[in-house]
Coordinates of C-alpha atoms and ligand atoms in Angstrom, one line a residue:
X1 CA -6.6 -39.4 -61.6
X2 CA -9.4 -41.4 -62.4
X3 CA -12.9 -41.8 -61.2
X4 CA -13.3 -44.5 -58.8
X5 CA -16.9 -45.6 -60.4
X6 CA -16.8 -45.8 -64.1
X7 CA -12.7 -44.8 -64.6
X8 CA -13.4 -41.8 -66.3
X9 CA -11.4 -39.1 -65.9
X10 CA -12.0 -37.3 -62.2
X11 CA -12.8 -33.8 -61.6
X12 CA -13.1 -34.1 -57.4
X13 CA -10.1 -35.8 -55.7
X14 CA -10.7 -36.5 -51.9
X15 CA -7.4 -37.2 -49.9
X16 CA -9.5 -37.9 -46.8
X17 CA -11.4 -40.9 -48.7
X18 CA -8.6 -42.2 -50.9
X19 CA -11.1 -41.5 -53.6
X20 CA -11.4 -39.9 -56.9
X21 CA -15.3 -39.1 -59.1
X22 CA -16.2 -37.9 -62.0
X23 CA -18.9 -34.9 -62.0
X24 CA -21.4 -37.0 -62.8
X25 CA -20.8 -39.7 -60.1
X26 CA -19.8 -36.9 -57.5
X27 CA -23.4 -35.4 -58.0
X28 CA -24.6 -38.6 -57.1
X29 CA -22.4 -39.8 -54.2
X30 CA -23.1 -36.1 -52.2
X31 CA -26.9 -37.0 -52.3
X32 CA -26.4 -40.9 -51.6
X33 CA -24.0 -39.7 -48.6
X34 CA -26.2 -37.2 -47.2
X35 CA -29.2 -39.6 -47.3
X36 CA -26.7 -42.3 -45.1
X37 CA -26.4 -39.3 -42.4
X38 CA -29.8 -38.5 -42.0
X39 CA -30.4 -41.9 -41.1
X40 CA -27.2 -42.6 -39.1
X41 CA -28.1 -39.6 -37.1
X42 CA -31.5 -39.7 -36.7
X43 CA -32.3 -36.3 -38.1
X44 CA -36.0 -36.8 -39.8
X45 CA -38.2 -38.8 -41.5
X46 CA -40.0 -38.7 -45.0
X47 CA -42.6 -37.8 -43.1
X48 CA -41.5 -34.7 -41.7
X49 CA -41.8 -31.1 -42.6
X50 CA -38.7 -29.8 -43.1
X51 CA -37.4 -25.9 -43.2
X52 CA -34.4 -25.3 -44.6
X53 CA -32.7 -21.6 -43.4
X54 CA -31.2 -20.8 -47.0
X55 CA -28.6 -17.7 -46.7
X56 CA -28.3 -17.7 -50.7
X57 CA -24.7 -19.0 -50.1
X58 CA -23.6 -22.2 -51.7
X59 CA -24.1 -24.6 -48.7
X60 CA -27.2 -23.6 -47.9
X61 CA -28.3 -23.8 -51.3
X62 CA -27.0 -27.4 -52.2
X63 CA -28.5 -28.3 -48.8
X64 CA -32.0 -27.6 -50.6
X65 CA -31.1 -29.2 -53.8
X66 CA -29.3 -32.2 -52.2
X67 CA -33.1 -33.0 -49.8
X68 CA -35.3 -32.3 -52.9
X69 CA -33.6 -34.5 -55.2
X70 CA -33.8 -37.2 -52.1
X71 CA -37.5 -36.6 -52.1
X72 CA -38.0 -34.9 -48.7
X73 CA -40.8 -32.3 -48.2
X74 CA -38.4 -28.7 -48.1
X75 CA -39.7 -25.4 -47.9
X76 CA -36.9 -22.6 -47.8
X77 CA -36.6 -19.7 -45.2
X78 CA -35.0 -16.6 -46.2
X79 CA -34.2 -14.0 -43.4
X80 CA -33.4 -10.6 -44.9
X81 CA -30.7 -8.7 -42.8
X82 CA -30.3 -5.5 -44.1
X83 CA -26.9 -5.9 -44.8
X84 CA -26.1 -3.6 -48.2
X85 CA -22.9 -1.2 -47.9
X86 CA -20.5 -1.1 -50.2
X87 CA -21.5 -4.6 -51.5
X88 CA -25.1 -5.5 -52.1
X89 CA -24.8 -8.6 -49.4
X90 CA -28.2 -9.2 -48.3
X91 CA -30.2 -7.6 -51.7
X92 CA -28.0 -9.9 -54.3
X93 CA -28.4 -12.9 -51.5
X94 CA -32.0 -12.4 -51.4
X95 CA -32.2 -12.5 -55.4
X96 CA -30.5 -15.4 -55.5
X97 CA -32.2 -17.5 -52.9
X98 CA -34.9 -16.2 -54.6
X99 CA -34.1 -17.4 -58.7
X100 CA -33.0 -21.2 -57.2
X101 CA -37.1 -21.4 -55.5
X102 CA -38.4 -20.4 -58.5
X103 CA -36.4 -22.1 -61.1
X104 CA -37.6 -25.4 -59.0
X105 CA -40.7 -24.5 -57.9
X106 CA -40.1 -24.4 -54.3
X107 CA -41.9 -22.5 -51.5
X108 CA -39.4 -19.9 -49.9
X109 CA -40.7 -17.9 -47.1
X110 CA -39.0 -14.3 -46.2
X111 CA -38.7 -12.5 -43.6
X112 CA -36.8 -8.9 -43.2
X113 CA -35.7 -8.2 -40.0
X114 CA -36.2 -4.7 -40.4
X115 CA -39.5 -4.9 -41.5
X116 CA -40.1 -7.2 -38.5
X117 CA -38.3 -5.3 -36.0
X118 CA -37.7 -1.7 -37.0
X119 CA -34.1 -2.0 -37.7
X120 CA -31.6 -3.8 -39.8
X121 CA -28.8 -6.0 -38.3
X122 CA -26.1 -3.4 -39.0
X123 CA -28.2 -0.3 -37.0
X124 CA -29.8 -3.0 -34.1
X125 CA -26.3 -3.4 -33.5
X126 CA -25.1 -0.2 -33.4
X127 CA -27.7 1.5 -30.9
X128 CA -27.8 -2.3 -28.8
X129 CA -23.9 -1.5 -28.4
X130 CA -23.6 -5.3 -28.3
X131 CA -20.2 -6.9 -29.7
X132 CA -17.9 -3.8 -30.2
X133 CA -19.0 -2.3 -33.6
X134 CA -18.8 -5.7 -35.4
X135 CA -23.0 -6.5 -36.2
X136 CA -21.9 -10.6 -35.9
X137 CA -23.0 -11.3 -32.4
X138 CA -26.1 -9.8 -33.1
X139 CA -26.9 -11.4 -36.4
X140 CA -26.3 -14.6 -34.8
X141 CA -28.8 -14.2 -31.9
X142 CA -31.3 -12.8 -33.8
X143 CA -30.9 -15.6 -36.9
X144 CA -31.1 -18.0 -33.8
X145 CA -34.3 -16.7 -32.9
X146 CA -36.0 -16.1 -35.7
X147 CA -35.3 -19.5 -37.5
X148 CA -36.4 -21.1 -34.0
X149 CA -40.0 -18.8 -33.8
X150 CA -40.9 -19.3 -37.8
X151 CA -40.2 -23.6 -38.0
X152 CA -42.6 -22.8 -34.8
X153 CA -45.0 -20.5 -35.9
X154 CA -45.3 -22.6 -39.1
X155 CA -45.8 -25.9 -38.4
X156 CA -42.4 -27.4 -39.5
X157 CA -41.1 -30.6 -37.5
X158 CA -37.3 -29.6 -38.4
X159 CA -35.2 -26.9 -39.0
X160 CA -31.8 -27.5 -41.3
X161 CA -28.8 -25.6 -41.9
X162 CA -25.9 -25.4 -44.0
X163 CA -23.4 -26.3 -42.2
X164 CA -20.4 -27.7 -43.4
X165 CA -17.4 -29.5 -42.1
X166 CA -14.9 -26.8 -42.0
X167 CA -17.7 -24.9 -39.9
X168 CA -18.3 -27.5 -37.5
X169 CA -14.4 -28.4 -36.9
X170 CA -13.7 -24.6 -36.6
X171 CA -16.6 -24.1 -34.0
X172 CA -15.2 -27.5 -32.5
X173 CA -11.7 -26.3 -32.2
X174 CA -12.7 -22.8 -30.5
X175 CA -14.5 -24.5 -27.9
X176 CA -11.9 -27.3 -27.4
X177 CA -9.1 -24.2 -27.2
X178 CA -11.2 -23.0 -24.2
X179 CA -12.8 -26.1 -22.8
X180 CA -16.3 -24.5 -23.0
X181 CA -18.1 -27.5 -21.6
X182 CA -21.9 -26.5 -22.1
X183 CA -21.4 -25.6 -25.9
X184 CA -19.4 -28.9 -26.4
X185 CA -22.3 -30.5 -24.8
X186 CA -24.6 -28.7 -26.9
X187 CA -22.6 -29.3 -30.6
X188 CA -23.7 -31.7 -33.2
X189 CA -25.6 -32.9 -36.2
X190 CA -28.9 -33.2 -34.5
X191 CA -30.2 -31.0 -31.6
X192 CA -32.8 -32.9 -30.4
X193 CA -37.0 -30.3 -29.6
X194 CA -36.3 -29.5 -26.4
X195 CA -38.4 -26.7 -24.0
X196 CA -39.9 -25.1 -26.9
X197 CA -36.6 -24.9 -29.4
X198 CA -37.1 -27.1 -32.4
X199 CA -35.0 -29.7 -33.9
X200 CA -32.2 -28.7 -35.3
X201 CA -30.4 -30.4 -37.8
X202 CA -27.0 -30.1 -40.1
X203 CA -27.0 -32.4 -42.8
X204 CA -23.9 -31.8 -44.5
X205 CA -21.6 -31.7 -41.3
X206 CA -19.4 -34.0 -42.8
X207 CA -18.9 -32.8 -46.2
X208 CA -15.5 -31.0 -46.6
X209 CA -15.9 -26.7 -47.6
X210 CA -14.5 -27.9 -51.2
X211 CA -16.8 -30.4 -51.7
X212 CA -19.9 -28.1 -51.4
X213 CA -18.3 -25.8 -53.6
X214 CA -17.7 -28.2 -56.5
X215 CA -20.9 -29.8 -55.9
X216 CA -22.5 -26.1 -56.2
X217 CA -20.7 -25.5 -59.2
X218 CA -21.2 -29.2 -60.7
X219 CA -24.8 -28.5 -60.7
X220 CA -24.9 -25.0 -61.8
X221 CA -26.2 -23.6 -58.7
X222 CA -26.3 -19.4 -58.6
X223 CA -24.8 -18.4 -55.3
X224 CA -23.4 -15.7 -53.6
X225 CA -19.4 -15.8 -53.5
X226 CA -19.0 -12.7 -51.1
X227 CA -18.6 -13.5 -47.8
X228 CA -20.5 -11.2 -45.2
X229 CA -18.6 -7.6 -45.4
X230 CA -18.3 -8.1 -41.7
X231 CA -16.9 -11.6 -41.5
X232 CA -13.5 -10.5 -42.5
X233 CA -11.0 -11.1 -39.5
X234 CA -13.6 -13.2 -37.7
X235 CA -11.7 -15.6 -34.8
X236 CA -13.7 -18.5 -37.0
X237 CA -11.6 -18.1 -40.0
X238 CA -8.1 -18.0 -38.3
X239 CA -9.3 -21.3 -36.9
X240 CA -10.5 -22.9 -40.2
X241 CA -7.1 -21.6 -41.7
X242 CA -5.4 -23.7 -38.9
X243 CA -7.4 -26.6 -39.9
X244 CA -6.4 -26.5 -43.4
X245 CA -2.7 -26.2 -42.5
X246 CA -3.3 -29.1 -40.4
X247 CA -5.5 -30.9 -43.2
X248 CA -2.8 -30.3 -45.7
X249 CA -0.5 -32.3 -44.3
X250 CA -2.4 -34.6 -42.9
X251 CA -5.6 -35.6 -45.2
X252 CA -8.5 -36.7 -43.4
X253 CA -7.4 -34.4 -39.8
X254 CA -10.6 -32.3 -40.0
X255 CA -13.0 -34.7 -40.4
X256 CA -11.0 -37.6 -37.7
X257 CA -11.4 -34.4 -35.3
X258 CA -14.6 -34.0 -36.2
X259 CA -16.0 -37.5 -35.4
X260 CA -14.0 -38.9 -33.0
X261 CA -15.3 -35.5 -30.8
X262 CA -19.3 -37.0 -32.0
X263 CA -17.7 -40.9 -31.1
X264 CA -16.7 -39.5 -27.4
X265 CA -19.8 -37.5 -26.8
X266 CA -22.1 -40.1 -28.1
X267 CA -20.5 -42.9 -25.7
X268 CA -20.4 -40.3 -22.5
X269 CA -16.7 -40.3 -22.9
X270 CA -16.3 -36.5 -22.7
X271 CA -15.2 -35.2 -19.3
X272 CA -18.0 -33.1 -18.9
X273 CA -20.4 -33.1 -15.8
X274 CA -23.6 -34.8 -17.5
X275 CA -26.2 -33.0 -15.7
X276 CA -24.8 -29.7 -15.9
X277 CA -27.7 -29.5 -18.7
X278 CA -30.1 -30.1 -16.6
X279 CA -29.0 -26.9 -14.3
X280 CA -30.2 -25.1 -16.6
X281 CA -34.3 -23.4 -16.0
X282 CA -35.4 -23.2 -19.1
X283 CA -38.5 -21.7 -19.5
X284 CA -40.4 -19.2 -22.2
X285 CA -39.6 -15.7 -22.4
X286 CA -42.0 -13.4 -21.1
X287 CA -42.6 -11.4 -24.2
X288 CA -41.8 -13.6 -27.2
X289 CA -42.6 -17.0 -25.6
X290 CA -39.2 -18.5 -26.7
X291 CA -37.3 -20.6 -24.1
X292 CA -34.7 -18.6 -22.3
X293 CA -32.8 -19.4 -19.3
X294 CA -32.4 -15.4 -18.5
X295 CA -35.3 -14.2 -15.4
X296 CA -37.5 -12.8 -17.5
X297 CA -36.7 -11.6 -20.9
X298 CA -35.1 -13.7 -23.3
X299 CA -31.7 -11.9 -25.2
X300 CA -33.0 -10.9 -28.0
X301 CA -35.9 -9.0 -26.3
X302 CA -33.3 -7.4 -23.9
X303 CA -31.6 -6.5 -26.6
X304 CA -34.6 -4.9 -28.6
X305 CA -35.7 -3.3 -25.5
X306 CA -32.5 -1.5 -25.1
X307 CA -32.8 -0.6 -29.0
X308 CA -35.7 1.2 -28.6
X309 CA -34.9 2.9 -25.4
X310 CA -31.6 4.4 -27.1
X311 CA -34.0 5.4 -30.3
X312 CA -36.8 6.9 -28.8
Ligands
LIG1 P1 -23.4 -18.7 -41.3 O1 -23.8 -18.5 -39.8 O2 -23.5 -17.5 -42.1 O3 -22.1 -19.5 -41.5 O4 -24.6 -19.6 -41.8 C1 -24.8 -20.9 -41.3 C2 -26.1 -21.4 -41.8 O5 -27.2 -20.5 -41.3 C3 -26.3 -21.3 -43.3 O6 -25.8 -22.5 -44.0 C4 -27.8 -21.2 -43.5 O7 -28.4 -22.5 -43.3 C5 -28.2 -20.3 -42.3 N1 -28.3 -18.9 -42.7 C6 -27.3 -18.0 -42.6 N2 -27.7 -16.8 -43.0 C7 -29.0 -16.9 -43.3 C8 -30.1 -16.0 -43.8 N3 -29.8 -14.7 -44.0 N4 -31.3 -16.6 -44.0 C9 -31.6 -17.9 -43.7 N5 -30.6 -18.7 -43.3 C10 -29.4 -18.3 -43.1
LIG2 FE1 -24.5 -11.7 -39.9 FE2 -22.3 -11.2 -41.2 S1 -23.0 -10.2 -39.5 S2 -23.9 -12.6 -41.7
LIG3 ZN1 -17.5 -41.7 -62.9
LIG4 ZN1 -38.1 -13.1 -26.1

């Protein structure tokens, strides 16, 4: 196989694209590809202040070297979960997140839940008695909310995430297997500020899982190859083994999935009620100020209030 640029010899073959690189020319076509999807989608300017939520894994990582080799103005946010039983999740993901902002000079902001909060993931979890022993429901409310109240609290015009295709078909296919209109509404590169929730946006949604890695490794990036202890089993990995089944024998099914779903949507050809969005009452929670469509409290102040009613 040879690379499609300079005929070289390739070290990335994509099916999907009928299209073979070199390392050197896949290093550059991930950033000139990326760059073409921020603009296609709107997601920010040069202008713009932009927070990247780094997890120390490899997508989130590249993410941040991928917009600072583009030239756009990235600070990194770190959130520390408390995570470290048998392996050292969060304390060897924090190091490494850690080592890539230093090693380029880059301004990483940290915050530990527990130091925040009072608890860890694993024990806010436990005494909340939210999702059945497994901490991931819980870790994913409280990331939401605290990646939403720091690009707030700090000034940033955009938040971005890792994201990668695999994620975004997997999350795609759970909700298409149950019809859940209001998150199929809600899904896509760009979630536009709205009541108080920042912008929200996933650069790399249409790179492929094995393209992130290889660019990771192409550019010697350090990052954590555990998954989260408790991600084992998770619904969202039977569904991106599906995918690959399908992908395998079809190249290029993810990604077809993937962006005819964003062609539909995009040209109201979903059969979704349009205004069910607007049936929601958003409005900002009455302790934390976030937006919240719940009475009062918003979840994740429900669920530290019943956190410190079980502790005390
Ligand atoms: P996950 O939900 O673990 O698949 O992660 C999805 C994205 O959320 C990652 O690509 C990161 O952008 C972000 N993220 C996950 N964990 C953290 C963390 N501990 N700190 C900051 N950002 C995170
Ligand atoms: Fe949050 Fe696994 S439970 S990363
Ligand atoms: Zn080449
Ligand atoms: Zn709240």
């Amino acid at each position: 196989m040879k690379c499609k640029k300079c005929g070289a010899r390739a070290s990335v073959n994509m099916r999907q694209h009928r299209m073979a690189l070199c390392k050197e020319h896949f290093v550059e076509w991930i950033p000139e590809q990326t760059e073409r999807f921020i603009k296609k989608y709107n997601m920010f300017a040069r202008d713009e202040k932009i927070l990247v939520a780094v997890s120390g894994g490899k997508d989130s990582l590249s993410l941040w070297d991928i917009l600072v080799r583009l030239g756009y103005q990235a600070d990194g946010l770190y959130l520390g979960l408390g995570i470290d039983g048998g392996v050292q999740y969060s304390s060897e993901s924090h190091r490494l997140t850690d080592e890539f902002a230093k090693r380029h000079n880059l301004k990483l902001h940290v915050v530990d839940i527990e130091g925040e909060y009072g608890y860890s993931i694993p024990v806010l979890s436990d005494i909340s008695h939210r999702g059945k022993g497994k901490p991931c429901s819980v870790c994913g409310l409280t990331k939401r909310h605290e990646m939403n109240r720091i690009a707030r609290d700090l000034g940033y015009d955009v938040l971005a995430t890792g994201h990668n295709l695999d994620d975004e078909a997997a999350v795609l296919f759970g909700n298409t297997l149950q019809w859940s209109s209001d998150y199929l509404l809600r899904q896509g590169p760009v979630l536009p500020s709205k009541d108080g929730l920042a912008r929200k946006v996933k650069p790399l949604c249409r790179f492929y899982e094995r393209e992130m890695t290889a660019y990771a490794i192409a550019r010697g990036i350090e990052y954590i190859y555990d998954e989260c202890p408790y991600a084992e089993g998770a619904t969202q990995i039977f569904y991106k083994e599906t995918l690959n089944q399908l992908e395998n024998s079809r190249p290029g099914a993810k990604l077809t999935f993937y962006l005819r779903f964003l062609e539909a949507r995009q040209s109201g050809n979903l059969f979704i009620e349009k205004d069910r969005e607007a049936a929601y009452n958003i409005h900002p929670c009455e302790r934390c100020g976030q937006p919240t469509s719940a009475p009062e409290l918003c979840s994740f102040c429900r669920m530290l209030e019943k956190a410190k009613t079980v502790s005390e």
